[in-house]
PDB file of C-alpha atoms in Angstrom:
ATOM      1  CA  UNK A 168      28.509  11.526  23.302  1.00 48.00           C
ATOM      2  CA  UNK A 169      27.680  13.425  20.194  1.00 60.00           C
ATOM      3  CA  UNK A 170      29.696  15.497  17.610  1.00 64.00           C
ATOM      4  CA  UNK A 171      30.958  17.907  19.452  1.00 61.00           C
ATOM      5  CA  UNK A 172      33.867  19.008  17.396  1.00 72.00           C
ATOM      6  CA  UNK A 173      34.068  20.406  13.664  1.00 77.00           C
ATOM      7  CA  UNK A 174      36.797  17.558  12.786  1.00 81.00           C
ATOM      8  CA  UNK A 175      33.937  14.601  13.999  1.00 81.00           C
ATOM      9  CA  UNK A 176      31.582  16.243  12.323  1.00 83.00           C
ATOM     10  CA  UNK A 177      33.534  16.629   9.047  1.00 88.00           C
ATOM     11  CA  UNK A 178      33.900  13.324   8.661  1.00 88.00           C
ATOM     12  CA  UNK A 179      29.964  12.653   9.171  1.00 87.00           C
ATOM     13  CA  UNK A 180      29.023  14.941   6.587  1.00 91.00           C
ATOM     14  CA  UNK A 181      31.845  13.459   4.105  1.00 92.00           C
ATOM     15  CA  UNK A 182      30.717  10.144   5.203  1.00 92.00           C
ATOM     16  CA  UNK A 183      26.937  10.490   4.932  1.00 92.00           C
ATOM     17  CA  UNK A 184      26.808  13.161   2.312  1.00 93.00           C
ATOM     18  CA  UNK A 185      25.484  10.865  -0.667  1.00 93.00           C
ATOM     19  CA  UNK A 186      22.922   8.725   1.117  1.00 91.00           C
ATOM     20  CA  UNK A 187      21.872  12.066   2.647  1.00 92.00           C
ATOM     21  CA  UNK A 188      21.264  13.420  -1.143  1.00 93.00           C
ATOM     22  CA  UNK A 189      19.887   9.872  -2.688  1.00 91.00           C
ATOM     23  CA  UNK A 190      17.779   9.942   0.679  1.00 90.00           C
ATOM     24  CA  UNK A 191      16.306  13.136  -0.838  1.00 90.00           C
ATOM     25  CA  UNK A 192      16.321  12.750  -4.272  1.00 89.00           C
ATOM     26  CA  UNK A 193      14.158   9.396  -3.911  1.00 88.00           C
ATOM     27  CA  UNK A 194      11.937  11.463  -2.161  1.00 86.00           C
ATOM     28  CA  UNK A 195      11.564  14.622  -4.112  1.00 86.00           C
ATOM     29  CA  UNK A 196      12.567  13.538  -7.871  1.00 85.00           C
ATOM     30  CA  UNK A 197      14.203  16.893  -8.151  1.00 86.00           C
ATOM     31  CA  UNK A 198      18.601  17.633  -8.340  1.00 89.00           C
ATOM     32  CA  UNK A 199      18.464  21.313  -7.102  1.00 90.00           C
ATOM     33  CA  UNK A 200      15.897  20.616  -4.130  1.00 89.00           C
ATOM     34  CA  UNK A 201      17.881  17.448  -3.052  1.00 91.00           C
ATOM     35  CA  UNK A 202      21.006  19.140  -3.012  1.00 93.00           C
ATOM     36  CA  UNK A 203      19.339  22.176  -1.449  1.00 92.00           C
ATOM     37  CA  UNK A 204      17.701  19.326   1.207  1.00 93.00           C
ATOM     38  CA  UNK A 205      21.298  17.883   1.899  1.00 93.00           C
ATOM     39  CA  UNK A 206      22.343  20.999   2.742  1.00 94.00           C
ATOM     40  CA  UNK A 207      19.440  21.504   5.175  1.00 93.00           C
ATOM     41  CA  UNK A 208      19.937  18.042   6.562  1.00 92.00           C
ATOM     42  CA  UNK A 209      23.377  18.486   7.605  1.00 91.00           C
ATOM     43  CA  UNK A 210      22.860  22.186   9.098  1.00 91.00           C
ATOM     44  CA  UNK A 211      19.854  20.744  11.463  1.00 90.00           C
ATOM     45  CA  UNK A 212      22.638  17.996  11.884  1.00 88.00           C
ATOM     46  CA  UNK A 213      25.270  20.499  12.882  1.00 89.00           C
ATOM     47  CA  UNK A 214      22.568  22.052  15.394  1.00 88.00           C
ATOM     48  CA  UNK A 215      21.511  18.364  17.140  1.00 87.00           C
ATOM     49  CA  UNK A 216      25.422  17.439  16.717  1.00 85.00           C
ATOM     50  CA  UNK A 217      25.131  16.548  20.463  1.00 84.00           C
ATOM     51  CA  UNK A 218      22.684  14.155  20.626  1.00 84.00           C
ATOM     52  CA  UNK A 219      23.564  12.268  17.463  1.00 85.00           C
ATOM     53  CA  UNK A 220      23.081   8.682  18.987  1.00 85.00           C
ATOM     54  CA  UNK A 221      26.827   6.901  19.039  1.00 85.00           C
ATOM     55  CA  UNK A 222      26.342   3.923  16.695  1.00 86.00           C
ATOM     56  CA  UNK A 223      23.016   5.057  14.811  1.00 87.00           C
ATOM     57  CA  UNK A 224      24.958   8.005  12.752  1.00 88.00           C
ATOM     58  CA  UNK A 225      23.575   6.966   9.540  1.00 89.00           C
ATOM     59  CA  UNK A 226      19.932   5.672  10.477  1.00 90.00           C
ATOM     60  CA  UNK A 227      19.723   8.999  12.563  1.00 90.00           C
ATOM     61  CA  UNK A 228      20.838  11.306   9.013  1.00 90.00           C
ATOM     62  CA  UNK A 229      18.789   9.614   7.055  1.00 89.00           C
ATOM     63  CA  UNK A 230      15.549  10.239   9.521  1.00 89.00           C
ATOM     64  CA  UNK A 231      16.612  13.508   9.313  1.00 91.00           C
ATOM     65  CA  UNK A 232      17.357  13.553   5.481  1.00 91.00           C
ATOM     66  CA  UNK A 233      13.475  11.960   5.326  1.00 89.00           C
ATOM     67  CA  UNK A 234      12.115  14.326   7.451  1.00 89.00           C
ATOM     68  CA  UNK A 235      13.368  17.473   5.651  1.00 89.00           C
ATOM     69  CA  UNK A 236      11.953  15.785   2.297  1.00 88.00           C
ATOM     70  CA  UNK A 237       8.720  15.265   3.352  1.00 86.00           C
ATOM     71  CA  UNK A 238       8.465  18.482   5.358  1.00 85.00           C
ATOM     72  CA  UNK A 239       9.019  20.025   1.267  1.00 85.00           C
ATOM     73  CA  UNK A 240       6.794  18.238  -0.064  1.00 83.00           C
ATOM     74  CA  UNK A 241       4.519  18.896   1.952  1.00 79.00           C
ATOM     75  CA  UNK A 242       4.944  22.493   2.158  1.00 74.00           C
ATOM     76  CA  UNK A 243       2.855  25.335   0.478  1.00 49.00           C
ATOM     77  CA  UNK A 244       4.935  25.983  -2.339  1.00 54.00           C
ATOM     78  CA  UNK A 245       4.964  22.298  -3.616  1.00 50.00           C
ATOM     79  CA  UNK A 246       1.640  21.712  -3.046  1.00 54.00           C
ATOM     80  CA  UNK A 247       0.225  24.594  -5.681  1.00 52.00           C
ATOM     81  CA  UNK A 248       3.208  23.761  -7.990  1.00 51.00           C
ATOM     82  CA  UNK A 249       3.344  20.463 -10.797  1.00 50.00           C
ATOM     83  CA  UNK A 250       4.805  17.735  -9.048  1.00 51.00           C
ATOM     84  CA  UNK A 251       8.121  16.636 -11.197  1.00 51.00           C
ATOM     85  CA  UNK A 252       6.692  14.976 -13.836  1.00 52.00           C
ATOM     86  CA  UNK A 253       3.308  15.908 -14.531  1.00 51.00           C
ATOM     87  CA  UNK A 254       4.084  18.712 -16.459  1.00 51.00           C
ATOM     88  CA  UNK A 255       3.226  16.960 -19.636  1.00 51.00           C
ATOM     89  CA  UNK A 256      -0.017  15.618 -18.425  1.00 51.00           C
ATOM     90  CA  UNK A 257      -2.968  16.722 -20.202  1.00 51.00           C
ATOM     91  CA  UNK A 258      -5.593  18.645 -17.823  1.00 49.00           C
ATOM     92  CA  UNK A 259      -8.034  16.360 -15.930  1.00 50.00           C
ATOM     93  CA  UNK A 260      -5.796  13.478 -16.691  1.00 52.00           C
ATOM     94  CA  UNK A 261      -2.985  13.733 -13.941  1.00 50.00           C
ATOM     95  CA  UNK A 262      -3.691  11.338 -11.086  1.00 52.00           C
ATOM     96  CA  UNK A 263      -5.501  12.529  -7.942  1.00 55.00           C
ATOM     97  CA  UNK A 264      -3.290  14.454  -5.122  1.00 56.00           C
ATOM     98  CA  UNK A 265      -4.923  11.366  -2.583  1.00 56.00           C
ATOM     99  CA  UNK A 266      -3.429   8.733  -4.784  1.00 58.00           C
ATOM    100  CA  UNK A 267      -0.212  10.554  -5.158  1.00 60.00           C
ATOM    101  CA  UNK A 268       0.373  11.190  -1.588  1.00 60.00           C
ATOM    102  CA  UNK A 269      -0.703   7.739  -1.081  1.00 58.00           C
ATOM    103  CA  UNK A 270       1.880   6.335  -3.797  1.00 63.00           C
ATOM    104  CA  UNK A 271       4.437   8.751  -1.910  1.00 66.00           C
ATOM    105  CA  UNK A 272       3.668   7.092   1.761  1.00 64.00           C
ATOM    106  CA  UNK A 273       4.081   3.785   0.342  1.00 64.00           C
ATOM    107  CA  UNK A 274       7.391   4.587  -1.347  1.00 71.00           C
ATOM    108  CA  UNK A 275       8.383   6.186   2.302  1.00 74.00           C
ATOM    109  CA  UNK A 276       7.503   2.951   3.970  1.00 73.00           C
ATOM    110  CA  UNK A 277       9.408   0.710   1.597  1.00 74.00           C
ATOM    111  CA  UNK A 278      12.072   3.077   2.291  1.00 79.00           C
ATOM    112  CA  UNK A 279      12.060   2.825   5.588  1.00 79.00           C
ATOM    113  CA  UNK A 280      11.739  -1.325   5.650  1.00 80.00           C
ATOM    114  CA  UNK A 281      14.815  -1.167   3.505  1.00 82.00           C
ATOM    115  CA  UNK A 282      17.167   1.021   6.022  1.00 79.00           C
ATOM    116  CA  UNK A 283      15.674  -1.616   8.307  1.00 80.00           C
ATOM    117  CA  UNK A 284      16.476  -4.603   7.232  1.00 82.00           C
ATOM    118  CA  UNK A 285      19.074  -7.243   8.298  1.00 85.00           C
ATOM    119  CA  UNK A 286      22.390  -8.408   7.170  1.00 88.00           C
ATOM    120  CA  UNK A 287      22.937  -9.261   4.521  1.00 88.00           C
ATOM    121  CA  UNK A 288      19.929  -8.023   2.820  1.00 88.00           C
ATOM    122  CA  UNK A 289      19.760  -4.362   3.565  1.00 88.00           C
ATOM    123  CA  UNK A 290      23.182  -3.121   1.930  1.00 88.00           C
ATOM    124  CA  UNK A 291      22.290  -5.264  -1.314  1.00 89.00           C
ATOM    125  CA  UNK A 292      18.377  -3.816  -1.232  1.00 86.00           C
ATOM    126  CA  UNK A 293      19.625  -0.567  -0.488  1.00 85.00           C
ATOM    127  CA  UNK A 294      21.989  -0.118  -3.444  1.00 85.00           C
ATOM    128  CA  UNK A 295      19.863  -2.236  -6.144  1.00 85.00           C
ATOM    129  CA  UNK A 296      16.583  -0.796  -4.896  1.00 81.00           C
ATOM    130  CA  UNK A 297      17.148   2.778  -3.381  1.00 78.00           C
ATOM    131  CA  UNK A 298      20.283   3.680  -4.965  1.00 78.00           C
ATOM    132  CA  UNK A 299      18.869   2.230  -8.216  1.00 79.00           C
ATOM    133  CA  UNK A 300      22.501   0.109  -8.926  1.00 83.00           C
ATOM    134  CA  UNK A 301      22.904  -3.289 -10.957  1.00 87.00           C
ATOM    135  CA  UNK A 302      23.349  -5.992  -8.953  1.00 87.00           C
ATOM    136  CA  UNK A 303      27.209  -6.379 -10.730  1.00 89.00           C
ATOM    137  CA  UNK A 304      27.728  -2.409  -9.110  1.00 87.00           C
ATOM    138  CA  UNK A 305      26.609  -3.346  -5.911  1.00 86.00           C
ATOM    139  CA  UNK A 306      28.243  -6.588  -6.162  1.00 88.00           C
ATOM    140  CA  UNK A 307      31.794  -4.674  -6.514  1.00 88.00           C
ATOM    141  CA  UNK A 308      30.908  -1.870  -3.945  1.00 85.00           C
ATOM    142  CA  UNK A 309      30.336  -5.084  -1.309  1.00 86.00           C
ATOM    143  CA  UNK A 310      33.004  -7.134  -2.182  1.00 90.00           C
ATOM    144  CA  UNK A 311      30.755 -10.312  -2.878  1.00 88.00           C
ATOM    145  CA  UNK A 312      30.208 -12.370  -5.343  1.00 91.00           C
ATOM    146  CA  UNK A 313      27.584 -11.126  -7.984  1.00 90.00           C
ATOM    147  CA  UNK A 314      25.610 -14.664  -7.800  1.00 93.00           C
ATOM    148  CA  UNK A 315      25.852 -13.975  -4.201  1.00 91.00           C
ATOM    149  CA  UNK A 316      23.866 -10.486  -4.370  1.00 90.00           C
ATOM    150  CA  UNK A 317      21.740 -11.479  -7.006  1.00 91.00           C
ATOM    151  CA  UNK A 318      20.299 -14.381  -4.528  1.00 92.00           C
ATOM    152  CA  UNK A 319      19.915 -11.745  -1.357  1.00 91.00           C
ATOM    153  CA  UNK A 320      18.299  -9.254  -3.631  1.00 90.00           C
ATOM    154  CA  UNK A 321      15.763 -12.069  -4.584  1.00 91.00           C
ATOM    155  CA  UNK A 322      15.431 -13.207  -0.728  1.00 91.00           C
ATOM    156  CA  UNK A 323      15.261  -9.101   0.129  1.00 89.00           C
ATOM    157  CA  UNK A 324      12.754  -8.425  -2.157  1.00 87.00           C
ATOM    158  CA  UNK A 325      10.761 -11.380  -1.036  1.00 89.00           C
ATOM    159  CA  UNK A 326      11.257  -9.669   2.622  1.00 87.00           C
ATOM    160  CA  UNK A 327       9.903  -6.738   1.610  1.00 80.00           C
ATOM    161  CA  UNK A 328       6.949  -7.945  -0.023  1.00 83.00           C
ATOM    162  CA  UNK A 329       5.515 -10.027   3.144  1.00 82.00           C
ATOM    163  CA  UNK A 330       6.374  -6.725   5.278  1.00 79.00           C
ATOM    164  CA  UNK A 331       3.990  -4.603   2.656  1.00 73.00           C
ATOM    165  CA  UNK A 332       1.216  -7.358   2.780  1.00 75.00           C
ATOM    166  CA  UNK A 333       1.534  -7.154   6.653  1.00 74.00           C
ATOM    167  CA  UNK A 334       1.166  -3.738   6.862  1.00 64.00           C
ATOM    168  CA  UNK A 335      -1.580  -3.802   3.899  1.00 60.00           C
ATOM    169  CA  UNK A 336       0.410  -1.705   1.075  1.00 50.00           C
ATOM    170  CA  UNK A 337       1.816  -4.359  -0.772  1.00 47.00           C
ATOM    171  CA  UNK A 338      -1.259  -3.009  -3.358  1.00 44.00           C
ATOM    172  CA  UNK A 339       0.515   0.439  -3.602  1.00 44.00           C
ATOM    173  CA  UNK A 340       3.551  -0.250  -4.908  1.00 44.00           C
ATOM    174  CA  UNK A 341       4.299  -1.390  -8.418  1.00 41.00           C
ATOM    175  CA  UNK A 342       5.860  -5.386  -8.799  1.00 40.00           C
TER     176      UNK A 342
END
């Protein structure tokens, strides 16, 4: 069916519009380009508004929301400027661009697992791990008990790691 009306899509955009923008901050580290990517995100949106699959709104922005990020990153510009961060790294001591891109893939990837997951595990993994909340904020924003989320971020994470080993990153990312 699609969003084939301004109104419908209104109310994607104010729906979506912060995971669109923590979608692309995670990816890029940096306020201005994430908010510049959301923007982006939502006019590529606006142009696909008809084949926005009904049901898969929010899996389909944030592919989209990804997609823009990494196209960035990956572009020209970006790759003869500092990545965020390494700006106070001393010459010949910054890591090399193979191990960064590789950090960044892995990072994608867990990223990805996480928007896949199950109930209940994905909203609490989501906010705790992408979102970067406390257990007690996501605990509020889901209405369950914080004991409750503190147990399915445990059994999440321990998700996570045997999907990393199985796909043979679990090396890449930090503990």
């Amino acid at each position: 069916m699609g969003y084939s009306t301004n109104e419908m899509f209104s109310g994607l955009v104010e729906q979506y519009e912060r995971l669109v923008y923590t979608v692309c901050f995670q990816l890029v580290r940096d306020a201005a380009a994430a908010e510049d990517l959301t923007q982006e995100s939502f006019l590529s949106a606006y142009l696909h508004r008809t084949s926005i699959p009904e049901g898969y709104e929010r899996q389909w922005m944030c592919r989209v929301a990804a997609n823009k990020a990494k196209d960035y990153l990956q572009s020209a510009y970006q790759r003869h400027t500092l990545l965020p961060g390494e700006d106070g790294i001393p010459p010949g001591q910054a890591p090399p661009a193979e191990e960064t891109a590789l950090r960044r893939a892995a990072a994608e990837e867990l990223r990805d697992l996480i928007l896949h997951m199950r109930e209940p595990y994905q909203p609490v993994c989501r906010l705790c791990l992408l979102e970067e909340r406390t257990p007690e904020e996501a605990a509020l924003a889901l209405g369950r008990p914080v004991k409750t989320v503190h147990t399915q971020l445990l059994r999440g994470k321990k998700l996570l790691r045997q999907a990393l080993e199985r796909s043979g990153n679990d090396g890449m990312l930090s503990p």
